[in-house]
Coordinates of C-alpha atoms (C1' of nucleotides) in Angstrom, one line a residue:
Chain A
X1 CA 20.8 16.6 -17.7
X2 CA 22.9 13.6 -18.7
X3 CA 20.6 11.6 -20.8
X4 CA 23.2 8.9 -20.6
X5 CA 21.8 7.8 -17.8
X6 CA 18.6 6.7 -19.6
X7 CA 19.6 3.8 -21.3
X8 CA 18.4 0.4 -22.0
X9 CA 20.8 -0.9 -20.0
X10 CA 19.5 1.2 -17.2
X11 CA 16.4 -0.1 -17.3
X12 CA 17.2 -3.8 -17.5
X13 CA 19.0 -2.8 -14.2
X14 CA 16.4 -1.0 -12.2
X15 CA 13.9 -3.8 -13.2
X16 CA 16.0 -6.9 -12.3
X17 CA 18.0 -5.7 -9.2
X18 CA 15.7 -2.8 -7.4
X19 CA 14.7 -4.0 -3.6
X20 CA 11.3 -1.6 -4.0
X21 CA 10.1 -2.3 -6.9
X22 CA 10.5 -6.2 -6.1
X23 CA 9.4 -5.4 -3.0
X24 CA 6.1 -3.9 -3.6
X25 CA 5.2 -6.7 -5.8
X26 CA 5.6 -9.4 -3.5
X27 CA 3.4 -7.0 -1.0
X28 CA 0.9 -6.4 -3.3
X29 CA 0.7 -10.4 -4.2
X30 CA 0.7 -11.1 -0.6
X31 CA -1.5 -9.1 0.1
X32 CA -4.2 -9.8 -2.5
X33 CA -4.1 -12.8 -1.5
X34 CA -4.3 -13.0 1.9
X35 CA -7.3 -10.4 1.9
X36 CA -8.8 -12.9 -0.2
X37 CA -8.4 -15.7 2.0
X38 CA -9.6 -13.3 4.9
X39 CA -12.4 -11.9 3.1
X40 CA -15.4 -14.4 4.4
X41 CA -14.5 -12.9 7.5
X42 CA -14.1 -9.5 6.8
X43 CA -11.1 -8.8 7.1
X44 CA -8.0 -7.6 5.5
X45 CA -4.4 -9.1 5.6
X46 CA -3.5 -5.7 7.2
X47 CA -6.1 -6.1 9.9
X48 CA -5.1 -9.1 10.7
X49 CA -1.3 -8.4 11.4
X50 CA -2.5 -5.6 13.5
X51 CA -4.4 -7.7 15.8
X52 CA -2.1 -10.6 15.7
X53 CA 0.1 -9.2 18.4
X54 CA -2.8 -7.8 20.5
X55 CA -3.7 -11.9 21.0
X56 CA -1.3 -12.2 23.9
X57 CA 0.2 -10.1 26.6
X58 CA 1.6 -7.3 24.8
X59 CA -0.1 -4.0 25.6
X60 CA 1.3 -1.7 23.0
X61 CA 0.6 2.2 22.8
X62 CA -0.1 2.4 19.6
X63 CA 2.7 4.5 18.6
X64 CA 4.6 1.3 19.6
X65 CA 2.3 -1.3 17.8
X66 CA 2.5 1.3 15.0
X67 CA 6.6 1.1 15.0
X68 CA 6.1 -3.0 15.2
X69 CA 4.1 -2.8 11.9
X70 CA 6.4 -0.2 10.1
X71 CA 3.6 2.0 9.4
X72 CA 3.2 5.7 10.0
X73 CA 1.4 6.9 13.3
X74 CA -1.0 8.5 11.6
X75 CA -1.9 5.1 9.6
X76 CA -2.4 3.8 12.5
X77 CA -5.2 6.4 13.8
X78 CA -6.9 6.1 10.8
X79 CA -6.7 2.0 11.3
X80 CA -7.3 1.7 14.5
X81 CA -10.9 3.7 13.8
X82 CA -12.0 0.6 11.4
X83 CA -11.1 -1.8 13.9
X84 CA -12.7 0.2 17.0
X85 CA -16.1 1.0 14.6
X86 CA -16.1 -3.1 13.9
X87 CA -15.4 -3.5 17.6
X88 CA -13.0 -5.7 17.2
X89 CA -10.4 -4.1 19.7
X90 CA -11.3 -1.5 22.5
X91 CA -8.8 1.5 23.2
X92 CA -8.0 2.2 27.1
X93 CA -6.5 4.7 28.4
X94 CA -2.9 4.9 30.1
X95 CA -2.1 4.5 33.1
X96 CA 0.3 7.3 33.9
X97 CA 0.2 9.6 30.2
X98 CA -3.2 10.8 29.2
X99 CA -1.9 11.0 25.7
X100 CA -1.2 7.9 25.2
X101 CA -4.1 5.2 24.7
X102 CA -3.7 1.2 24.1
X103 CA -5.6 -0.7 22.0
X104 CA -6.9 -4.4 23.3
X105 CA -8.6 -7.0 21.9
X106 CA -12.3 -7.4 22.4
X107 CA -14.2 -10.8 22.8
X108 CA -15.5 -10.7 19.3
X109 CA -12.5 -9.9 18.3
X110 CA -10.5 -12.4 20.0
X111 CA -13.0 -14.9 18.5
X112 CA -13.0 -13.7 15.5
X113 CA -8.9 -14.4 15.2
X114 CA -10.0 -18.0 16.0
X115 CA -11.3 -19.0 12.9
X116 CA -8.6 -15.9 11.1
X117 CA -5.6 -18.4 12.6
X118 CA -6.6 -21.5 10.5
X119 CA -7.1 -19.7 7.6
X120 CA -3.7 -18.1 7.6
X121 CA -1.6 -21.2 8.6
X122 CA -3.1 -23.1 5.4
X123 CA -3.0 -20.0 3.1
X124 CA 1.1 -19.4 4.6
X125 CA 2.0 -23.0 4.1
X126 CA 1.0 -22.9 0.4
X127 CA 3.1 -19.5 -0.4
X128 CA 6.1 -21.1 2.0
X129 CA 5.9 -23.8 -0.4
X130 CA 6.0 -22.1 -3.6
X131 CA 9.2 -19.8 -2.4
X132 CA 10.8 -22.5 -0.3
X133 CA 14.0 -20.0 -0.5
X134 CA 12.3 -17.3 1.1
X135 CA 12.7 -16.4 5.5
X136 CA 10.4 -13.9 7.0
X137 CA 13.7 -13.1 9.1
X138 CA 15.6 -12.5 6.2
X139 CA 12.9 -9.8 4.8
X140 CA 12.8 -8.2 8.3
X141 CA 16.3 -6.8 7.2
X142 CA 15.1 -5.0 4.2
X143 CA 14.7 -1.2 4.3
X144 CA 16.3 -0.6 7.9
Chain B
X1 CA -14.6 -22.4 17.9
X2 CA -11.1 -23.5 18.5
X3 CA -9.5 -21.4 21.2
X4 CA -6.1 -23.7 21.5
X5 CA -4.9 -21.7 18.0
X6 CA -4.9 -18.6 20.1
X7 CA -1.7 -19.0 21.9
X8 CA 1.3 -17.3 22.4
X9 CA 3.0 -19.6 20.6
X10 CA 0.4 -19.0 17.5
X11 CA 1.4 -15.3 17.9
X12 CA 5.1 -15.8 17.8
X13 CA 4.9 -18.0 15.1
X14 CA 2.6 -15.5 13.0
X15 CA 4.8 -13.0 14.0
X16 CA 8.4 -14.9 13.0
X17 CA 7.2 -16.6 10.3
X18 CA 5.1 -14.7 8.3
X19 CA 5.8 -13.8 4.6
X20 CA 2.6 -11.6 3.9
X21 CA 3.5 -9.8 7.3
X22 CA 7.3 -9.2 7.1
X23 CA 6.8 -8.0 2.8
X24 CA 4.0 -5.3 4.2
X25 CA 6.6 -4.1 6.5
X26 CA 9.8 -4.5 4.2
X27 CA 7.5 -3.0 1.3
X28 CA 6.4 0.3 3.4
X29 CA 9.9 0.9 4.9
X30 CA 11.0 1.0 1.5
X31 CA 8.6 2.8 0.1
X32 CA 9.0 5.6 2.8
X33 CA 12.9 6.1 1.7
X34 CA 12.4 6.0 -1.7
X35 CA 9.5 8.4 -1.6
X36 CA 11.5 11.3 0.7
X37 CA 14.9 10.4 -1.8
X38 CA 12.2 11.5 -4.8
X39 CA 10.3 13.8 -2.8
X40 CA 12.8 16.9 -4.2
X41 CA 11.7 15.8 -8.1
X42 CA 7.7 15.5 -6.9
X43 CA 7.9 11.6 -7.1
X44 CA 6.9 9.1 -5.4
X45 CA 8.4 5.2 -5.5
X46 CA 5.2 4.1 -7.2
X47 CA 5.3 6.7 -10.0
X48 CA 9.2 5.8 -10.6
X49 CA 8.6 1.8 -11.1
X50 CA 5.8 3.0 -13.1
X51 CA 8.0 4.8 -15.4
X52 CA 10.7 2.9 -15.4
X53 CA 9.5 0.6 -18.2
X54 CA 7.9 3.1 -20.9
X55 CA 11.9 4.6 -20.9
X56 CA 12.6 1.9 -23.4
X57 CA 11.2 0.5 -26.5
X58 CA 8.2 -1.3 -24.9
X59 CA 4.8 0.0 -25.3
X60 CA 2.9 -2.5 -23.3
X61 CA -1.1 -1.6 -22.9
X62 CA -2.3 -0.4 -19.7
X63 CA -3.2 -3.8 -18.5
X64 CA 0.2 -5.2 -19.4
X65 CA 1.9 -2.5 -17.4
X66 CA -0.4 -3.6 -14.4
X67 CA 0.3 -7.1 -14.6
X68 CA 4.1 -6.6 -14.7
X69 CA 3.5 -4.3 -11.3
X70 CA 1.7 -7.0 -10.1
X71 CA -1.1 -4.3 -9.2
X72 CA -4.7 -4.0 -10.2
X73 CA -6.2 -2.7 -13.3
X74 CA -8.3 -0.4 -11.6
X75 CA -5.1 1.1 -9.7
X76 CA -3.0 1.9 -13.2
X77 CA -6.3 3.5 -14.3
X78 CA -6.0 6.2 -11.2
X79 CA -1.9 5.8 -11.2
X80 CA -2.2 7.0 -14.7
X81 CA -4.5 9.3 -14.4
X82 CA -1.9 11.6 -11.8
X83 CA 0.6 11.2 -14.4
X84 CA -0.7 12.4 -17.2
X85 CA -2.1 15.5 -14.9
X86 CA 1.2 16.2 -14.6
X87 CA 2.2 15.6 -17.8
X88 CA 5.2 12.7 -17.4
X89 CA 3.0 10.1 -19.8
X90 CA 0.8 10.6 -22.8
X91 CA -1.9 7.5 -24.1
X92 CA -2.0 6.6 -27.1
X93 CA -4.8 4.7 -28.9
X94 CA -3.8 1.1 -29.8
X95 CA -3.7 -0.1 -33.3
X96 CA -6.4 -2.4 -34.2
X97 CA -8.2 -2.1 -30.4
X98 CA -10.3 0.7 -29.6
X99 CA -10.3 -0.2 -26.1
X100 CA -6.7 -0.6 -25.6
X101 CA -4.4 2.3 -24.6
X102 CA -0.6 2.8 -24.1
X103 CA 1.1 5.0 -22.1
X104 CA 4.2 6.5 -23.2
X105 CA 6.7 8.9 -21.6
X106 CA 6.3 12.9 -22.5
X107 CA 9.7 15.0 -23.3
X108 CA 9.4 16.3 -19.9
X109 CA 8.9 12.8 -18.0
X110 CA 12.0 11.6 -20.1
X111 CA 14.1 14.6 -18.2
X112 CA 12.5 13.6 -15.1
X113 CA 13.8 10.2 -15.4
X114 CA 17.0 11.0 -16.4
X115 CA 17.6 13.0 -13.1
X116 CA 15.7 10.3 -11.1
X117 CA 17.8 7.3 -12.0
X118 CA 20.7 9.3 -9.7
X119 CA 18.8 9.5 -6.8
X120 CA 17.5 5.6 -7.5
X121 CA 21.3 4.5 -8.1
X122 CA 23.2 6.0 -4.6
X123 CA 20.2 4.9 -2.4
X124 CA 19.6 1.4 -3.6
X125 CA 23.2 0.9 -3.0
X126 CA 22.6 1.8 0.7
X127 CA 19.6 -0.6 0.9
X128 CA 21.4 -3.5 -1.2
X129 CA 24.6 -2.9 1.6
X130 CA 22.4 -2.8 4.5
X131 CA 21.0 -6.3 3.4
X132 CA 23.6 -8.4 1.7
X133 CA 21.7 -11.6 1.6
X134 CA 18.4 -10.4 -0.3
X135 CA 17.8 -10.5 -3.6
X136 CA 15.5 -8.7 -6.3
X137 CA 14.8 -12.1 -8.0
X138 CA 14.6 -14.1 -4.9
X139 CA 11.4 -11.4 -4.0
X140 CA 9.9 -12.1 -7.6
X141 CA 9.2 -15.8 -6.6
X142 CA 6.9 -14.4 -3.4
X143 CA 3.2 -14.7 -3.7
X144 CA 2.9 -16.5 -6.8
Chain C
dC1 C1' -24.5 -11.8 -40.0
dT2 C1' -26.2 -11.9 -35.3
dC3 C1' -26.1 -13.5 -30.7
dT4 C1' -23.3 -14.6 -27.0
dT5 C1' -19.2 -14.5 -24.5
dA6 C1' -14.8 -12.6 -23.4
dT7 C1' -11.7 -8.7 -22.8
dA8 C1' -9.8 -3.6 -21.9
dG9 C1' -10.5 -0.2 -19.3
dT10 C1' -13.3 2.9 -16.1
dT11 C1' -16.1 4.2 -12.0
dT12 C1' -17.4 3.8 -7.3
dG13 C1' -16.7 2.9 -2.5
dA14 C1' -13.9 1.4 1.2
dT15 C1' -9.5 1.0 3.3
dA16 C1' -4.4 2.1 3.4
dT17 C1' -0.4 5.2 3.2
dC18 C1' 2.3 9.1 4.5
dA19 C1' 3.8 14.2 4.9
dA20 C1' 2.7 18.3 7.1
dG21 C1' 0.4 20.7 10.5
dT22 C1' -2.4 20.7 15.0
dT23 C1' -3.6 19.8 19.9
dA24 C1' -2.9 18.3 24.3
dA25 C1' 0.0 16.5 27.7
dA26 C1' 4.6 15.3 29.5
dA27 C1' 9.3 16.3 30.4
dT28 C1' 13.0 19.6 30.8
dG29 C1' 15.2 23.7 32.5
dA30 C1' 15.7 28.1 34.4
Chain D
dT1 C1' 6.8 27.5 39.6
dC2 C1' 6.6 28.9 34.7
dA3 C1' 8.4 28.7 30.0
dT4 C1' 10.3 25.9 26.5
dT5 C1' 10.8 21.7 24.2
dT6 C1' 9.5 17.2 23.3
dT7 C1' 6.2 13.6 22.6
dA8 C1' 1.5 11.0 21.6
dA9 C1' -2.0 11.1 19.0
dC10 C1' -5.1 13.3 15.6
dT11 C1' -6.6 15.9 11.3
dT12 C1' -6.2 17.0 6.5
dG13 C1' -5.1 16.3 1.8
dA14 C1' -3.1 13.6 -1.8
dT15 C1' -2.1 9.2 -3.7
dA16 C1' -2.5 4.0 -3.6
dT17 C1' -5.0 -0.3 -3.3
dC18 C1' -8.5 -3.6 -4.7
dA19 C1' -13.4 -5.7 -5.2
dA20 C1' -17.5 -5.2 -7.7
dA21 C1' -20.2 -3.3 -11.0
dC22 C1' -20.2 -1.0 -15.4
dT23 C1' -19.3 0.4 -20.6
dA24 C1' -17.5 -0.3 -24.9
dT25 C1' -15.3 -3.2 -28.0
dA26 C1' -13.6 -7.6 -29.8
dA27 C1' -13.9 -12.5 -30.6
dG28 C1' -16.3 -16.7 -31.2
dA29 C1' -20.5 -19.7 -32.2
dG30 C1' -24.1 -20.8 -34.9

DNA sequence: CTCTTATAGTTTGATATCAAGTTAAAATGA
DNA sequence: TCATTTTAACTTGATATCAAACTATAAGAG
């Protein structure tokens, strides 16, 4: 193969420019983080963004909460488990496809996201702050 | 507790706004395409970035090569541990620390590279087109 | 030199991630 | 209607992720 291609320069390249590499990083960060901020009350950063959108009206299958997070359908089996065993969300079934089921908040869990919604807004303001260049919107783009 | 921070406002804000949230999902939508670009070569992203580094002269110890992933020590320990099952890195003992080791890359995770840095090249240029306004180094300043 | 503390790496256990294959139900078409 | 295709979710197997506890070695204090 053309060894050419492994050089120094290469490299250099791949480390300063690549969008997944720079991009797992910042997740991983984030993500420490945040499941350390969550971790008095059990909970992981990725728990937490699953049942933000469950807090208002929204009544996802999960297929189409799984599309919202980005994550695989099968992640989201496997997630949804942990959150159903903690019994933080309850799954109903559809109305009109017995496949499908839809995963709502439970009391406890809606409580629960009370004292999580504090914690996050204090934890976000400080990494806003240190990456005052940064937009969530502007991520959003990344990877479509 | 508080209920007024469970409105929909909260959730649209969460959902708009946050950085942990939106680098999960950047971070898994770019790990899926680089993972089925490296799928024909039996790599995954995470291997690649991992490998990246040892191609030139720097022979960092295993905890330095997790600390410039940004990632745990315990995770290069099993990271590792795949790749030199297969072969692609060999550890070497450390000079003057007989806990320290140093992965370096085999002969045959050399010629890997050198035909994944193709792959890496033609689809990065799709992601980097796709989103004009992000930056590798603007990502480095997230979580810090 | 020896005791204490700090550091490098590993192990374990729990959750996260996705590809590939499976099951059951819905939609399509003949 | 009945057969085919598509879709929703689940299962399995492999790797990824980190906290906490652990082992072995190194560094520092007295």
């Amino acid at each position: 193969m053309n060894e050419t291609s492994l050089t120094i320069e290469t490299v250099h390249e791949i480390r300063d420019d690549c969008l997944c590499f720079a991009s797992q990083r910042a997740a991983r960060r984030l993500a420490r983080r945040f499941d350390r901020v969550f971790s008095p009350l059990g909970l992981t950063n990725g728990q937490f963004s699953m049942l933000v959108p469950l807090i208002g009206l929204w009544r996802p299958r999960l297929g189409e909460l799984a599309e919202f997070l980005a994550m695989d359908a099968a992640t989201m089996t496997a997630a949804v488990k942990t959150l159903k065993k903690r019994g933080l969300v309850a799954l109903l079934a559809d109305e009109g496809d017995a496949r499908a089921r839809r995963p709502v908040l439970t009391q406890a869990g809606r409580e629960l996201m009370a004292q999580a919604v504090p914690l996050w807004r204090k934890e976000h303001a400080a990494v806003q702050e240190a990456a005052p260049g940064v937009k969530a919107s502007t991520l959003d783009q990344l990877g479509r």
